């Protein structure tokens, strides 16, 4: 396996026990559930990989698991990007980069979406800049990979089920290795 991919997998397997913000799952459970939803929906290997690694940035900062409770936006969607870009195409990295903006977009365009968010996700939304204005929403949806980011976001919100059985990290690592280019 490519050395950088080994490092990323190692980070998930050694630090993935951290709680996922205020949710009832760990970071690793969240990543595996998100990738499982993508695979079950017949998504591309790039999208499955994006789902697996979309929150990697949460494992790269030292502000602690309760960072949002302390009113800090860790800007986690950007923290792992350099690393991920050394390994993957924009098909993988752009949905990750845009997955927080996707939440801001969905809240602006779908009235029921905000209510469907978990309390932790509603709280972090404010720190992340809040609901998009009409102008911001228009700009977002015209970006390349905006649709993929919206799809990732929807699986992201569903991937918070306590004690759900999923395929293993090894299973998804094999899929990621196939689309790794760096
Ligand atoms: Fe997430």
PDB file of C-alpha atoms and ligand atoms in Angstrom:
ATOM      1  CA  UNK A   1       0.000   0.000   0.000  1.00  0.00           C
ATOM      2  CA  UNK A   2       1.117   3.595  -0.641  1.00  0.00           C
ATOM      3  CA  UNK A   3       2.898   5.005   2.451  1.00  0.00           C
ATOM      4  CA  UNK A   4       0.560   7.981   2.835  1.00  0.00           C
ATOM      5  CA  UNK A   5      -2.472   5.734   2.634  1.00  0.00           C
ATOM      6  CA  UNK A   6      -0.970   3.512   5.337  1.00  0.00           C
ATOM      7  CA  UNK A   7      -0.532   6.603   7.525  1.00  0.00           C
ATOM      8  CA  UNK A   8      -4.158   7.620   7.076  1.00  0.00           C
ATOM      9  CA  UNK A   9      -5.452   4.141   7.800  1.00  0.00           C
ATOM     10  CA  UNK A  10      -3.176   4.004  10.817  1.00  0.00           C
ATOM     11  CA  UNK A  11      -4.593   7.295  12.105  1.00  0.00           C
ATOM     12  CA  UNK A  12      -8.150   6.003  11.782  1.00  0.00           C
ATOM     13  CA  UNK A  13      -7.362   2.707  13.438  1.00  0.00           C
ATOM     14  CA  UNK A  14      -5.377   4.206  16.339  1.00  0.00           C
ATOM     15  CA  UNK A  15      -7.358   7.438  16.931  1.00  0.00           C
ATOM     16  CA  UNK A  16     -10.758   6.390  15.608  1.00  0.00           C
ATOM     17  CA  UNK A  17     -11.956   5.468  19.103  1.00  0.00           C
ATOM     18  CA  UNK A  18     -12.414   9.204  19.797  1.00  0.00           C
ATOM     19  CA  UNK A  19     -16.015  10.222  20.190  1.00  0.00           C
ATOM     20  CA  UNK A  20     -17.556  11.930  17.169  1.00  0.00           C
ATOM     21  CA  UNK A  21     -18.317  15.325  18.702  1.00  0.00           C
ATOM     22  CA  UNK A  22     -21.569  15.145  20.641  1.00  0.00           C
ATOM     23  CA  UNK A  23     -22.750  12.015  18.792  1.00  0.00           C
ATOM     24  CA  UNK A  24     -23.283   8.478  20.082  1.00  0.00           C
ATOM     25  CA  UNK A  25     -20.650   6.934  17.794  1.00  0.00           C
ATOM     26  CA  UNK A  26     -16.871   7.023  17.564  1.00  0.00           C
ATOM     27  CA  UNK A  27     -15.012   8.617  14.674  1.00  0.00           C
ATOM     28  CA  UNK A  28     -14.197   5.188  13.229  1.00  0.00           C
ATOM     29  CA  UNK A  29     -17.803   3.963  13.521  1.00  0.00           C
ATOM     30  CA  UNK A  30     -18.964   7.165  11.838  1.00  0.00           C
ATOM     31  CA  UNK A  31     -16.472   6.785   8.983  1.00  0.00           C
ATOM     32  CA  UNK A  32     -17.376   3.124   8.426  1.00  0.00           C
ATOM     33  CA  UNK A  33     -21.119   3.814   8.535  1.00  0.00           C
ATOM     34  CA  UNK A  34     -20.792   6.659   6.055  1.00  0.00           C
ATOM     35  CA  UNK A  35     -18.749   4.506   3.645  1.00  0.00           C
ATOM     36  CA  UNK A  36     -21.211   1.626   4.103  1.00  0.00           C
ATOM     37  CA  UNK A  37     -24.138   3.850   3.082  1.00  0.00           C
ATOM     38  CA  UNK A  38     -22.231   4.933  -0.028  1.00  0.00           C
ATOM     39  CA  UNK A  39     -21.357   1.382  -0.982  1.00  0.00           C
ATOM     40  CA  UNK A  40     -24.926   0.159  -0.418  1.00  0.00           C
ATOM     41  CA  UNK A  41     -26.183   2.930  -2.701  1.00  0.00           C
ATOM     42  CA  UNK A  42     -23.842   1.782  -5.478  1.00  0.00           C
ATOM     43  CA  UNK A  43     -21.667   4.902  -5.278  1.00  0.00           C
ATOM     44  CA  UNK A  44     -18.299   5.106  -7.041  1.00  0.00           C
ATOM     45  CA  UNK A  45     -15.132   3.942  -5.311  1.00  0.00           C
ATOM     46  CA  UNK A  46     -14.081   7.599  -5.157  1.00  0.00           C
ATOM     47  CA  UNK A  47     -17.269   8.537  -3.277  1.00  0.00           C
ATOM     48  CA  UNK A  48     -16.938   5.572  -0.917  1.00  0.00           C
ATOM     49  CA  UNK A  49     -13.397   6.757  -0.207  1.00  0.00           C
ATOM     50  CA  UNK A  50     -14.582  10.340   0.316  1.00  0.00           C
ATOM     51  CA  UNK A  51     -17.128   9.078   2.839  1.00  0.00           C
ATOM     52  CA  UNK A  52     -14.508   7.033   4.670  1.00  0.00           C
ATOM     53  CA  UNK A  53     -12.121   9.964   5.040  1.00  0.00           C
ATOM     54  CA  UNK A  54     -14.448  12.985   5.146  1.00  0.00           C
ATOM     55  CA  UNK A  55     -13.900  13.660   8.850  1.00  0.00           C
ATOM     56  CA  UNK A  56     -10.233  12.745   9.039  1.00  0.00           C
ATOM     57  CA  UNK A  57      -9.498  16.372   9.969  1.00  0.00           C
ATOM     58  CA  UNK A  58     -11.214  15.769  13.319  1.00  0.00           C
ATOM     59  CA  UNK A  59      -8.337  13.434  14.160  1.00  0.00           C
ATOM     60  CA  UNK A  60      -5.668  15.939  13.197  1.00  0.00           C
ATOM     61  CA  UNK A  61      -6.323  18.730  15.665  1.00  0.00           C
ATOM     62  CA  UNK A  62      -5.613  18.806  19.357  1.00  0.00           C
ATOM     63  CA  UNK A  63      -8.574  20.845  20.527  1.00  0.00           C
ATOM     64  CA  UNK A  64     -10.279  17.799  21.989  1.00  0.00           C
ATOM     65  CA  UNK A  65     -13.512  15.981  21.221  1.00  0.00           C
ATOM     66  CA  UNK A  66     -15.705  18.740  22.678  1.00  0.00           C
ATOM     67  CA  UNK A  67     -14.213  21.516  20.548  1.00  0.00           C
ATOM     68  CA  UNK A  68     -17.646  22.699  19.316  1.00  0.00           C
ATOM     69  CA  UNK A  69     -18.959  22.911  22.892  1.00  0.00           C
ATOM     70  CA  UNK A  70     -16.233  25.446  23.542  1.00  0.00           C
ATOM     71  CA  UNK A  71     -17.382  27.571  20.630  1.00  0.00           C
ATOM     72  CA  UNK A  72     -14.514  26.734  18.281  1.00  0.00           C
ATOM     73  CA  UNK A  73     -14.864  25.726  14.633  1.00  0.00           C
ATOM     74  CA  UNK A  74     -11.877  23.446  13.982  1.00  0.00           C
ATOM     75  CA  UNK A  75     -12.447  23.830  10.209  1.00  0.00           C
ATOM     76  CA  UNK A  76     -11.950  20.088  10.059  1.00  0.00           C
ATOM     77  CA  UNK A  77     -12.965  19.843   6.391  1.00  0.00           C
ATOM     78  CA  UNK A  78      -9.705  21.543   5.412  1.00  0.00           C
ATOM     79  CA  UNK A  79      -7.252  20.041   7.904  1.00  0.00           C
ATOM     80  CA  UNK A  80      -6.590  16.774   6.094  1.00  0.00           C
ATOM     81  CA  UNK A  81      -6.875  18.131   2.565  1.00  0.00           C
ATOM     82  CA  UNK A  82      -3.166  18.475   1.806  1.00  0.00           C
ATOM     83  CA  UNK A  83      -2.600  14.920   2.832  1.00  0.00           C
ATOM     84  CA  UNK A  84      -5.602  13.602   0.950  1.00  0.00           C
ATOM     85  CA  UNK A  85      -4.714  15.559  -2.193  1.00  0.00           C
ATOM     86  CA  UNK A  86      -1.338  13.836  -2.275  1.00  0.00           C
ATOM     87  CA  UNK A  87      -3.205  10.564  -2.650  1.00  0.00           C
ATOM     88  CA  UNK A  88      -6.545  11.123  -4.330  1.00  0.00           C
ATOM     89  CA  UNK A  89      -8.196  12.906  -7.255  1.00  0.00           C
ATOM     90  CA  UNK A  90     -10.653  15.804  -6.829  1.00  0.00           C
ATOM     91  CA  UNK A  91     -13.460  13.224  -7.117  1.00  0.00           C
ATOM     92  CA  UNK A  92     -12.451  12.221  -3.595  1.00  0.00           C
ATOM     93  CA  UNK A  93     -11.122  15.445  -2.108  1.00  0.00           C
ATOM     94  CA  UNK A  94     -13.657  18.005  -3.375  1.00  0.00           C
ATOM     95  CA  UNK A  95     -16.745  16.427  -1.774  1.00  0.00           C
ATOM     96  CA  UNK A  96     -14.736  16.338   1.469  1.00  0.00           C
ATOM     97  CA  UNK A  97     -13.695  19.988   1.149  1.00  0.00           C
ATOM     98  CA  UNK A  98     -17.295  21.005   0.479  1.00  0.00           C
ATOM     99  CA  UNK A  99     -19.167  18.819   2.954  1.00  0.00           C
ATOM    100  CA  UNK A 100     -19.619  21.529   5.570  1.00  0.00           C
ATOM    101  CA  UNK A 101     -20.756  24.074   2.988  1.00  0.00           C
ATOM    102  CA  UNK A 102     -23.192  21.404   1.790  1.00  0.00           C
ATOM    103  CA  UNK A 103     -24.870  21.502   5.187  1.00  0.00           C
ATOM    104  CA  UNK A 104     -25.109  25.292   5.021  1.00  0.00           C
ATOM    105  CA  UNK A 105     -26.664  24.921   1.543  1.00  0.00           C
ATOM    106  CA  UNK A 106     -29.170  22.227   2.507  1.00  0.00           C
ATOM    107  CA  UNK A 107     -30.374  24.273   5.465  1.00  0.00           C
ATOM    108  CA  UNK A 108     -30.971  27.220   3.118  1.00  0.00           C
ATOM    109  CA  UNK A 109     -32.877  25.234   0.500  1.00  0.00           C
ATOM    110  CA  UNK A 110     -34.731  22.510   2.415  1.00  0.00           C
ATOM    111  CA  UNK A 111     -36.736  23.699   5.410  1.00  0.00           C
ATOM    112  CA  UNK A 112     -36.984  20.218   6.907  1.00  0.00           C
ATOM    113  CA  UNK A 113     -33.246  19.624   6.703  1.00  0.00           C
ATOM    114  CA  UNK A 114     -32.277  21.808   9.672  1.00  0.00           C
ATOM    115  CA  UNK A 115     -34.791  19.995  11.873  1.00  0.00           C
ATOM    116  CA  UNK A 116     -33.362  16.656  10.776  1.00  0.00           C
ATOM    117  CA  UNK A 117     -29.877  17.571  12.009  1.00  0.00           C
ATOM    118  CA  UNK A 118     -28.612  16.197  15.298  1.00  0.00           C
ATOM    119  CA  UNK A 119     -28.243  18.767  18.105  1.00  0.00           C
ATOM    120  CA  UNK A 120     -24.443  18.630  17.760  1.00  0.00           C
ATOM    121  CA  UNK A 121     -24.695  19.290  14.047  1.00  0.00           C
ATOM    122  CA  UNK A 122     -27.070  22.217  14.605  1.00  0.00           C
ATOM    123  CA  UNK A 123     -24.626  23.646  17.115  1.00  0.00           C
ATOM    124  CA  UNK A 124     -21.615  23.315  14.801  1.00  0.00           C
ATOM    125  CA  UNK A 125     -23.597  24.887  11.928  1.00  0.00           C
ATOM    126  CA  UNK A 126     -23.594  28.218  13.738  1.00  0.00           C
ATOM    127  CA  UNK A 127     -19.850  28.040  14.297  1.00  0.00           C
ATOM    128  CA  UNK A 128     -19.340  27.125  10.647  1.00  0.00           C
ATOM    129  CA  UNK A 129     -20.995  30.320   9.440  1.00  0.00           C
ATOM    130  CA  UNK A 130     -24.672  29.405   9.636  1.00  0.00           C
ATOM    131  CA  UNK A 131     -27.274  28.930   6.926  1.00  0.00           C
ATOM    132  CA  UNK A 132     -26.273  30.182   3.466  1.00  0.00           C
ATOM    133  CA  UNK A 133     -27.905  33.295   2.050  1.00  0.00           C
ATOM    134  CA  UNK A 134     -29.700  32.884  -1.299  1.00  0.00           C
ATOM    135  CA  UNK A 135     -26.646  34.302  -3.059  1.00  0.00           C
ATOM    136  CA  UNK A 136     -24.226  31.991  -1.264  1.00  0.00           C
ATOM    137  CA  UNK A 137     -26.456  28.999  -2.015  1.00  0.00           C
ATOM    138  CA  UNK A 138     -26.449  29.832  -5.730  1.00  0.00           C
ATOM    139  CA  UNK A 139     -22.687  30.147  -5.778  1.00  0.00           C
ATOM    140  CA  UNK A 140     -22.280  26.849  -3.975  1.00  0.00           C
ATOM    141  CA  UNK A 141     -24.511  24.770  -6.215  1.00  0.00           C
ATOM    142  CA  UNK A 142     -22.612  25.933  -9.304  1.00  0.00           C
ATOM    143  CA  UNK A 143     -19.328  24.541  -8.001  1.00  0.00           C
ATOM    144  CA  UNK A 144     -17.906  21.346  -9.463  1.00  0.00           C
ATOM    145  CA  UNK A 145     -18.635  18.425  -7.148  1.00  0.00           C
ATOM    146  CA  UNK A 146     -21.372  20.306  -5.276  1.00  0.00           C
ATOM    147  CA  UNK A 147     -23.823  17.454  -5.958  1.00  0.00           C
ATOM    148  CA  UNK A 148     -21.349  14.880  -4.646  1.00  0.00           C
ATOM    149  CA  UNK A 149     -20.818  17.007  -1.546  1.00  0.00           C
ATOM    150  CA  UNK A 150     -24.585  17.124  -0.951  1.00  0.00           C
ATOM    151  CA  UNK A 151     -24.783  13.363  -1.279  1.00  0.00           C
ATOM    152  CA  UNK A 152     -21.876  12.855   1.106  1.00  0.00           C
ATOM    153  CA  UNK A 153     -23.563  15.213   3.555  1.00  0.00           C
ATOM    154  CA  UNK A 154     -26.779  13.203   3.577  1.00  0.00           C
ATOM    155  CA  UNK A 155     -24.942   9.966   4.306  1.00  0.00           C
ATOM    156  CA  UNK A 156     -22.841  11.825   6.891  1.00  0.00           C
ATOM    157  CA  UNK A 157     -25.970  12.752   8.858  1.00  0.00           C
ATOM    158  CA  UNK A 158     -27.281   9.175   8.719  1.00  0.00           C
ATOM    159  CA  UNK A 159     -23.987   7.666   9.863  1.00  0.00           C
ATOM    160  CA  UNK A 160     -24.568   8.177  13.574  1.00  0.00           C
ATOM    161  CA  UNK A 161     -26.303   4.967  14.649  1.00  0.00           C
ATOM    162  CA  UNK A 162     -24.999   3.457  17.901  1.00  0.00           C
ATOM    163  CA  UNK A 163     -23.670  -0.127  17.673  1.00  0.00           C
ATOM    164  CA  UNK A 164     -24.418  -0.630  13.989  1.00  0.00           C
ATOM    165  CA  UNK A 165     -22.579  -3.513  12.319  1.00  0.00           C
ATOM    166  CA  UNK A 166     -20.608  -2.521   9.205  1.00  0.00           C
ATOM    167  CA  UNK A 167     -17.887  -3.997   7.012  1.00  0.00           C
ATOM    168  CA  UNK A 168     -14.401  -3.532   8.472  1.00  0.00           C
ATOM    169  CA  UNK A 169     -11.837  -0.815   7.902  1.00  0.00           C
ATOM    170  CA  UNK A 170      -9.795  -3.368   5.922  1.00  0.00           C
ATOM    171  CA  UNK A 171     -12.681  -3.810   3.496  1.00  0.00           C
ATOM    172  CA  UNK A 172     -12.882  -0.085   2.763  1.00  0.00           C
ATOM    173  CA  UNK A 173      -9.118   0.326   2.785  1.00  0.00           C
ATOM    174  CA  UNK A 174      -8.976  -2.044  -0.197  1.00  0.00           C
ATOM    175  CA  UNK A 175     -11.469   0.132  -2.070  1.00  0.00           C
ATOM    176  CA  UNK A 176      -9.482   3.294  -1.245  1.00  0.00           C
ATOM    177  CA  UNK A 177      -6.228   1.671  -2.359  1.00  0.00           C
ATOM    178  CA  UNK A 178      -7.747   1.077  -5.803  1.00  0.00           C
ATOM    179  CA  UNK A 179      -8.430   4.778  -6.371  1.00  0.00           C
ATOM    180  CA  UNK A 180      -5.276   6.124  -4.709  1.00  0.00           C
ATOM    181  CA  UNK A 181      -3.136   7.840  -7.315  1.00  0.00           C
ATOM    182  CA  UNK A 182      -0.331   9.392  -5.291  1.00  0.00           C
TER     183      UNK A 182
HETATM  184 FE1  LIG B   1     -19.163  13.473   9.407  1.00  0.00          FE
END
